[in-house]
mmCIF file of C-alpha atoms in Angstrom:
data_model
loop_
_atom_site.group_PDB
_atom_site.id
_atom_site.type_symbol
_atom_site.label_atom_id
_atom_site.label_comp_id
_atom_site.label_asym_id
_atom_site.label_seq_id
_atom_site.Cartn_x
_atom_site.Cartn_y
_atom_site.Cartn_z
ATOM 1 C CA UNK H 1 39.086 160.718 -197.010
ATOM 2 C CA UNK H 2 38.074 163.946 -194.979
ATOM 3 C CA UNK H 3 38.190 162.291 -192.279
ATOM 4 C CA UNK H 4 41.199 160.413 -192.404
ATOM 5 C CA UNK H 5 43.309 163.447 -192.926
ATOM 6 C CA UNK H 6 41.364 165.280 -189.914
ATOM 7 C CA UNK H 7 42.832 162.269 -187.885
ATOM 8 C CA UNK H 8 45.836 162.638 -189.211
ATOM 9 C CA UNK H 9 46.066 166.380 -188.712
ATOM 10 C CA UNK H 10 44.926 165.923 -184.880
ATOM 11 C CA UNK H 11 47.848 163.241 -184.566
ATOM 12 C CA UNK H 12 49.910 165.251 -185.586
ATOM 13 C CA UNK H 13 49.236 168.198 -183.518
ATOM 14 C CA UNK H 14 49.266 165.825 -180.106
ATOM 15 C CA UNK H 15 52.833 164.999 -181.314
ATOM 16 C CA UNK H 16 54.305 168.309 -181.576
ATOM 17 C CA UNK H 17 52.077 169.475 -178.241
ATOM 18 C CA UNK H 18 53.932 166.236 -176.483
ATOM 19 C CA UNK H 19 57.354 167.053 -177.827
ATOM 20 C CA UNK H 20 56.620 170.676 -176.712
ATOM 21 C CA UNK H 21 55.972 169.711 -173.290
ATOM 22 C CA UNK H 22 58.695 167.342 -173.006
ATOM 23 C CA UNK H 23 61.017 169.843 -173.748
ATOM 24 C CA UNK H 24 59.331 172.710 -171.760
ATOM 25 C CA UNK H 25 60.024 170.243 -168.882
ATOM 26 C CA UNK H 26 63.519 169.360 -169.405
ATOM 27 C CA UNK H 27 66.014 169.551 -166.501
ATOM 28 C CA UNK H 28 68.674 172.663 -166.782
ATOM 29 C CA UNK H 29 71.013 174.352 -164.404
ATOM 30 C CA UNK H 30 71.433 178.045 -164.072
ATOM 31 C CA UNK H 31 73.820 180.652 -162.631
ATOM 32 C CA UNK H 32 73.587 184.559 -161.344
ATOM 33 C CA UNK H 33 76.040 186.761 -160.775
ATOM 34 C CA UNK H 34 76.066 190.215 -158.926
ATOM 35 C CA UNK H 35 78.578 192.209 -157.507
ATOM 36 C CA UNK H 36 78.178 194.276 -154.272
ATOM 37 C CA UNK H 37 79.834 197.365 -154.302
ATOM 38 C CA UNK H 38 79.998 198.307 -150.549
ATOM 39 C CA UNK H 39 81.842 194.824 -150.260
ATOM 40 C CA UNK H 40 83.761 194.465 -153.421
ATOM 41 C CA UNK H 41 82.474 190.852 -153.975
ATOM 42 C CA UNK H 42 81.030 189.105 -156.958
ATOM 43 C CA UNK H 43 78.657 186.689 -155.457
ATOM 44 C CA UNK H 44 77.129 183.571 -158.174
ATOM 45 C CA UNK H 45 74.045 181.875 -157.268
ATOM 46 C CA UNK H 46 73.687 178.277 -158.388
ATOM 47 C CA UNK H 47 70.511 176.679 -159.137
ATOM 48 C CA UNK H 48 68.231 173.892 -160.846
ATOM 49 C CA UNK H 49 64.788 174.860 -163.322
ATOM 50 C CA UNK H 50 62.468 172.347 -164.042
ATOM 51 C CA UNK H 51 63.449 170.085 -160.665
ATOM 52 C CA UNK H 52 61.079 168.229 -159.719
ATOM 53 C CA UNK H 53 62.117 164.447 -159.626
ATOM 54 C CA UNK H 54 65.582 164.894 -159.107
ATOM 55 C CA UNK H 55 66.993 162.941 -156.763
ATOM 56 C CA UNK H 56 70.741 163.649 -156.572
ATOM 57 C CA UNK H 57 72.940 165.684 -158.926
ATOM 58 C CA UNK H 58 76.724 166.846 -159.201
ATOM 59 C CA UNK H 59 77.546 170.721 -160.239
ATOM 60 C CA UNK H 60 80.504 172.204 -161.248
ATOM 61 C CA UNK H 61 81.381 175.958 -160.975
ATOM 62 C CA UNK H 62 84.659 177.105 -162.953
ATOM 63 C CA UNK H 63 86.275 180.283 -162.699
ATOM 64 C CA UNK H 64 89.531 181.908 -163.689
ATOM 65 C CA UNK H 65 92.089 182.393 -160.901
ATOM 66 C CA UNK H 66 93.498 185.300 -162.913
ATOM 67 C CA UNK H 67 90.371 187.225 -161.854
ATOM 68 C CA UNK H 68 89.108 186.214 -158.875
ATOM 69 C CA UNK H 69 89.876 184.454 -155.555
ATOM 70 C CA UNK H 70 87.387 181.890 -153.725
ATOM 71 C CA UNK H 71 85.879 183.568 -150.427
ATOM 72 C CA UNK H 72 83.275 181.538 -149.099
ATOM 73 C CA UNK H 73 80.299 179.037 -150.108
ATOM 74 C CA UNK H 74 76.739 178.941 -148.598
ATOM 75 C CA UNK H 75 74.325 176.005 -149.241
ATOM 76 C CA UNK H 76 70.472 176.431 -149.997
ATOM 77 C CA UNK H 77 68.322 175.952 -146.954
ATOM 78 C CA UNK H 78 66.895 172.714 -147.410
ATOM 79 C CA UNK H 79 64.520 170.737 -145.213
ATOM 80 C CA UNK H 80 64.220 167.492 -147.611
ATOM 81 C CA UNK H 81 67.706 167.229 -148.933
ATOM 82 C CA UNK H 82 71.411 167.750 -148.018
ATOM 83 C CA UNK H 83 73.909 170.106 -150.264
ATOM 84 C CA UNK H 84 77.332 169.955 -149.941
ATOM 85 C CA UNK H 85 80.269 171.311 -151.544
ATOM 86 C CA UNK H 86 83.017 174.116 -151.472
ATOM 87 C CA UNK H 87 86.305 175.209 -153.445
ATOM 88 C CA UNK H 88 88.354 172.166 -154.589
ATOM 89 C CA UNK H 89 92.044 173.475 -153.604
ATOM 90 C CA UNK H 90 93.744 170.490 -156.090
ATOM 91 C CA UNK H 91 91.988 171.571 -159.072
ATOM 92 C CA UNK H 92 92.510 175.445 -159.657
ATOM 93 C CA UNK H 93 89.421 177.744 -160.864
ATOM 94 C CA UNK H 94 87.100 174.414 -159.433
ATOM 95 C CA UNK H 95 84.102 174.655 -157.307
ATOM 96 C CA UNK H 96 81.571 172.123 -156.673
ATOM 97 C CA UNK H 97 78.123 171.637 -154.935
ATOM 98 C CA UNK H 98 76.654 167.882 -154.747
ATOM 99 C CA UNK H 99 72.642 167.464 -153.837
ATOM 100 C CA UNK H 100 70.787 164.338 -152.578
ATOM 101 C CA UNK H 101 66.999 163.851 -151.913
ATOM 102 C CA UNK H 102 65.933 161.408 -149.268
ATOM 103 C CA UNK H 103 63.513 160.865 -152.446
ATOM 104 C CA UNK H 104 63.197 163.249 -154.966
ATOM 105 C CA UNK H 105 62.279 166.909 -155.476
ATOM 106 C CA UNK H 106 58.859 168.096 -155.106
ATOM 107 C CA UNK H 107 56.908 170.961 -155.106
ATOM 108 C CA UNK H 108 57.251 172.255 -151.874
ATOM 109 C CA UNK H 109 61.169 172.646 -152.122
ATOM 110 C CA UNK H 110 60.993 175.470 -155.262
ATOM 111 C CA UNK H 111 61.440 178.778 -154.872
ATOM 112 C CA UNK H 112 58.406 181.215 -155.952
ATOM 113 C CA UNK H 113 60.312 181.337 -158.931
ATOM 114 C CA UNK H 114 60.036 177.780 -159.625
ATOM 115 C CA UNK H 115 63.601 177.140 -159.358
ATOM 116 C CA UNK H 116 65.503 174.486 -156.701
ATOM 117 C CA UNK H 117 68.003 177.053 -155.104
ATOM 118 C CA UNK H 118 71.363 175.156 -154.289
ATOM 119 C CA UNK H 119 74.285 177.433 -153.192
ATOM 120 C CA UNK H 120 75.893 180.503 -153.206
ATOM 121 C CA UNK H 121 79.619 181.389 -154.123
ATOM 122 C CA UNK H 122 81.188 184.393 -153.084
ATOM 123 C CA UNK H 123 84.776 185.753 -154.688
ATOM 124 C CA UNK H 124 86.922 188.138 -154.374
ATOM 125 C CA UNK H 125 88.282 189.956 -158.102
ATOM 126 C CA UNK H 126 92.067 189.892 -157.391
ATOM 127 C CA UNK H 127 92.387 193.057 -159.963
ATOM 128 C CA UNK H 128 90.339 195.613 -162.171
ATOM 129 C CA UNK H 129 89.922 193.454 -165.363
ATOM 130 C CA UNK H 130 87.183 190.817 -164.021
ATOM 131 C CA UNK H 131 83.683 190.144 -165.765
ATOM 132 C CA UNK H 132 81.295 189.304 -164.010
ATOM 133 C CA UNK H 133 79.869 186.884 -166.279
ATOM 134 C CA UNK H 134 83.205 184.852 -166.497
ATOM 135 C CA UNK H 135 81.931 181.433 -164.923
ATOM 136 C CA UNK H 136 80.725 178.336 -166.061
ATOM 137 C CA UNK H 137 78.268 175.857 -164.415
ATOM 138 C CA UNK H 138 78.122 171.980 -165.478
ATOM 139 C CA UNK H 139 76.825 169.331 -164.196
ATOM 140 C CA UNK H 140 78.805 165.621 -163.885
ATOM 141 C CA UNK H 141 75.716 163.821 -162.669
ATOM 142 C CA UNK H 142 72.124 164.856 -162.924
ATOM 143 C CA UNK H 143 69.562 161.469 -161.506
ATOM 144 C CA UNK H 144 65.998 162.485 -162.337
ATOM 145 C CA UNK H 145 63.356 159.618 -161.546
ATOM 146 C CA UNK H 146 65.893 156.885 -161.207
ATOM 147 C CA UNK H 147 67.463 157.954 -164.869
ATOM 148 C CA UNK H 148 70.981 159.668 -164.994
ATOM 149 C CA UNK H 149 70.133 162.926 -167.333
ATOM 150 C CA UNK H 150 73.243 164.600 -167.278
ATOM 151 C CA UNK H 151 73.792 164.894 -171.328
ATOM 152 C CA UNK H 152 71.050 166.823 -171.399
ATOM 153 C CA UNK H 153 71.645 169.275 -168.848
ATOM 154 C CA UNK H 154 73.568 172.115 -170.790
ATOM 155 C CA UNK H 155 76.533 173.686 -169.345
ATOM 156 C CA UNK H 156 75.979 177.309 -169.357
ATOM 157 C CA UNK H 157 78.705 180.611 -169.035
ATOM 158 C CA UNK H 158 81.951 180.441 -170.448
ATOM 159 C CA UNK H 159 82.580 176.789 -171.601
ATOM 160 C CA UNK H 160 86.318 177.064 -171.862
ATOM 161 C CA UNK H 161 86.447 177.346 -168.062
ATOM 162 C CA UNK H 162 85.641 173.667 -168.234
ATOM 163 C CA UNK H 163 89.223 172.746 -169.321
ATOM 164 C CA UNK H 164 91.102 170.724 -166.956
ATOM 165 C CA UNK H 165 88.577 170.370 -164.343
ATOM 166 C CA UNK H 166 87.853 166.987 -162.991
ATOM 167 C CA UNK H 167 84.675 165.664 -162.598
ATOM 168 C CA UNK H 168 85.259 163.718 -159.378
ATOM 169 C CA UNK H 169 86.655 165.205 -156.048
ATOM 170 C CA UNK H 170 89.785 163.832 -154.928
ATOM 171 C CA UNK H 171 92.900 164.135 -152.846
ATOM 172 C CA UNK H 172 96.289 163.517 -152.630
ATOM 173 C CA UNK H 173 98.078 161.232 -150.582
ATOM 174 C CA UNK H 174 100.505 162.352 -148.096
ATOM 175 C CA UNK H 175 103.287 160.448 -147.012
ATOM 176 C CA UNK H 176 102.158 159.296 -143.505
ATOM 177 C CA UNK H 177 99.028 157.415 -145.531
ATOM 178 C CA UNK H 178 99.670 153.720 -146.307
ATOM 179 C CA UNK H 179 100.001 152.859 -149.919
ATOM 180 C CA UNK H 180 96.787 151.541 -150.101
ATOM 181 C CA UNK H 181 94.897 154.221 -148.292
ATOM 182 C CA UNK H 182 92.450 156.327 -149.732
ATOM 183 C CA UNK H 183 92.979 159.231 -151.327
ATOM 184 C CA UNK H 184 91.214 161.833 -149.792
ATOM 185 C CA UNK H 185 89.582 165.352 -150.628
ATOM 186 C CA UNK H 186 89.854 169.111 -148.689
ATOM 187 C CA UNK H 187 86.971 171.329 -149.348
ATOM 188 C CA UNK H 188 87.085 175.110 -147.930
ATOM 189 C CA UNK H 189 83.790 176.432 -147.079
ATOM 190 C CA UNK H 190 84.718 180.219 -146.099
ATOM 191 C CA UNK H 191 87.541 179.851 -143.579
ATOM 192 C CA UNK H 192 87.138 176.336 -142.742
ATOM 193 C CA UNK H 193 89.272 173.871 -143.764
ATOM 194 C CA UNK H 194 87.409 170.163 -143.880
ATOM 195 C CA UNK H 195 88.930 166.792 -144.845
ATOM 196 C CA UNK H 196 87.114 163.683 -145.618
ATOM 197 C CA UNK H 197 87.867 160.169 -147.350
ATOM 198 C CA UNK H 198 86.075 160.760 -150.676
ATOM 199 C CA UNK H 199 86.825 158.280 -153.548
ATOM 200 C CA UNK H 200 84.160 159.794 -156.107
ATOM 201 C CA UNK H 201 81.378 161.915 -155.930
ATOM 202 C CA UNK H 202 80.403 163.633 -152.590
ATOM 203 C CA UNK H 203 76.728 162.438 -152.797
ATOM 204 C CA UNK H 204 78.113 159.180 -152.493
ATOM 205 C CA UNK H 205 78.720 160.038 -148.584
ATOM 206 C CA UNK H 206 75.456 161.872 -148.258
ATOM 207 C CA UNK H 207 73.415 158.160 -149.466
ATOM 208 C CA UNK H 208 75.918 156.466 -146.620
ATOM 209 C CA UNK H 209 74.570 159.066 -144.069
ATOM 210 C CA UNK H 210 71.209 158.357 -145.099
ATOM 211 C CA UNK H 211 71.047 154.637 -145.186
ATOM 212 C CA UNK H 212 73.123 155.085 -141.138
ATOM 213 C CA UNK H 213 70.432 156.830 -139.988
ATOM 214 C CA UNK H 214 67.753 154.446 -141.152
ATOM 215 C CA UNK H 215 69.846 151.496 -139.739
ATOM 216 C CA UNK H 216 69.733 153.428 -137.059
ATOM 217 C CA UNK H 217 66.414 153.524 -137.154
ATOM 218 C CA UNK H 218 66.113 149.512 -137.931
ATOM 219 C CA UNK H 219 68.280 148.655 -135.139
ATOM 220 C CA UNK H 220 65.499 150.357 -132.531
ATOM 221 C CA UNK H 221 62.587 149.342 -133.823
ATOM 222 C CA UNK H 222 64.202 145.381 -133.247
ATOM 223 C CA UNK H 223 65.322 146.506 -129.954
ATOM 224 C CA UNK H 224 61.570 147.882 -129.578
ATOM 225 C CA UNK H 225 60.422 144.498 -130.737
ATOM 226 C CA UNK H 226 62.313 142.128 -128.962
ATOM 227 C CA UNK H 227 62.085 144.024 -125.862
ATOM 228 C CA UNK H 228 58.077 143.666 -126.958
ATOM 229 C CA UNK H 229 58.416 140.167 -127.170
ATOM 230 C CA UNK H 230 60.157 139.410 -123.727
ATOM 231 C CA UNK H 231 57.497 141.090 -122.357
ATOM 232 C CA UNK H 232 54.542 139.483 -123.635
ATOM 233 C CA UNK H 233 57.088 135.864 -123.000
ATOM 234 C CA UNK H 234 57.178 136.932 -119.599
ATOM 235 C CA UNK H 235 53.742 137.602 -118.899
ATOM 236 C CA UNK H 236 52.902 134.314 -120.790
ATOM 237 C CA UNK H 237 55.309 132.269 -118.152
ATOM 238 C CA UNK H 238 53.412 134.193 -115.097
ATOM 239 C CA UNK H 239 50.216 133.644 -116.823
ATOM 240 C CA UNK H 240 51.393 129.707 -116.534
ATOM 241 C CA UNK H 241 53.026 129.590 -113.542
ATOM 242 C CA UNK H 242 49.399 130.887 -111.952
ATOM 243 C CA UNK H 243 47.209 128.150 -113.848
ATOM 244 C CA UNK H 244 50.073 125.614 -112.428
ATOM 245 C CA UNK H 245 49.273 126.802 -109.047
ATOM 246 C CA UNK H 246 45.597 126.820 -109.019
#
């Protein structure tokens, strides 16, 4: 009997040291916000804790308009993935900031803090009454080993800035587009204006770009081989046209 409830006790205990780790190890997204006095800028870092296996993910930064204006956005320095993102003009108060891994996150692209460092926003407060703290960061897509993750990534900041923000990042048509053109989306990274043909998510474009330059990549390596093969044909037909002659 002793011994069945020592079991049981030990069970138990792997159980609740499992569930522990499981949800020591869970995804989240994070925000920090500082303001620089010599500039007069509130600057918000964006970033991911407990990274590793994610492989592409969609973040949303809301702010109110009433306090601040956008100024400029910075992506991470990355070496084994590509960031994108910048202020959405059509939605007001909307920033965003996609991420894609050629695979997935892994050690090596954390911060000594542990943390998967995406972007930077800067802004401008447009009077005396702004908080610092007045932003909100959600995600709309959150792919972690092949599994989509995002109901468990908490928003964090001030919720109610998520009001009226779309999730995807679109454009509107103008009138020289065809009816059945795409619509398309302008981002503003610091005093750039860029326009591309986005239908949904911006990561969407980053897989494209990766999956170019491996086709890229496949359309050498047949050129390599056939140009391989022509060879070795060519020496074969010399090789016969000798024997022929002897």
């Amino acid at each position: 009997m002793k011994k069945r409830i020592i079991t049981l006790i030990v069970a138990i205990a792997m159980l609740f040291a499992v569930s522990v780790t499981a949800s020591a190890e869970a995804p989240e997204i994070g925000l920090e916000s500082s303001y620089n006095a010599e500039t007069g800028l509130v600057t918000v870092s964006v970033y991911a804790i407990n990274a590793l296996g994610l492989q592409s993910a969609d973040l949303n930064l809301g702010f109110s308009e009433d306090m601040y204006k956008f100024e400029e956005y910075t992506a991470a320095e990355t070496t084994g993935f590509m960031i994108v993102g910048g202020y959405i003009e059509d939605t007001p108060g909307l920033c965003t900031s996609s991420v894609i891994f050629t695979e997935k996150c892994v050690e090596s692209d954390l911060d000594s803090n542990g943390r998967l460092n995406i972007a930077t926003f800067t802004f401008k407060p447009v009077n005396d009454e702004y908080d610092i703290n007045e932003f909100c960061l959600w995600a709309s897509s959150f792919d972690v080993n092949d599994v989509n993750v995002v109901k468990t990534v908490k928003a964090v900041g001030n919720t109610m800035l998520q009001e009226d923000k779309t999730e995807d990042v679109t454009l509107k048509k103008t009138e020289q587009q065809a009816d059945d053109a795409q619509e398309k989306t302008t981002k503003k990274t610091g005093t750039a204006n860029t326009q591309a043909e986005i239908n949904s998510n911006w990561y969407v474009y980053l897989i494209a770009g990766v999956l170019a330059v491996g086709a890229i990549a496949g359309i050498a390596f047949v050129a390599i081989k056939s140009s391989h093969n022509n060879e070795n044909s060519e020496e074969k037909d010399n090789s016969d046209s000798d024997e022929k002659q002897e």
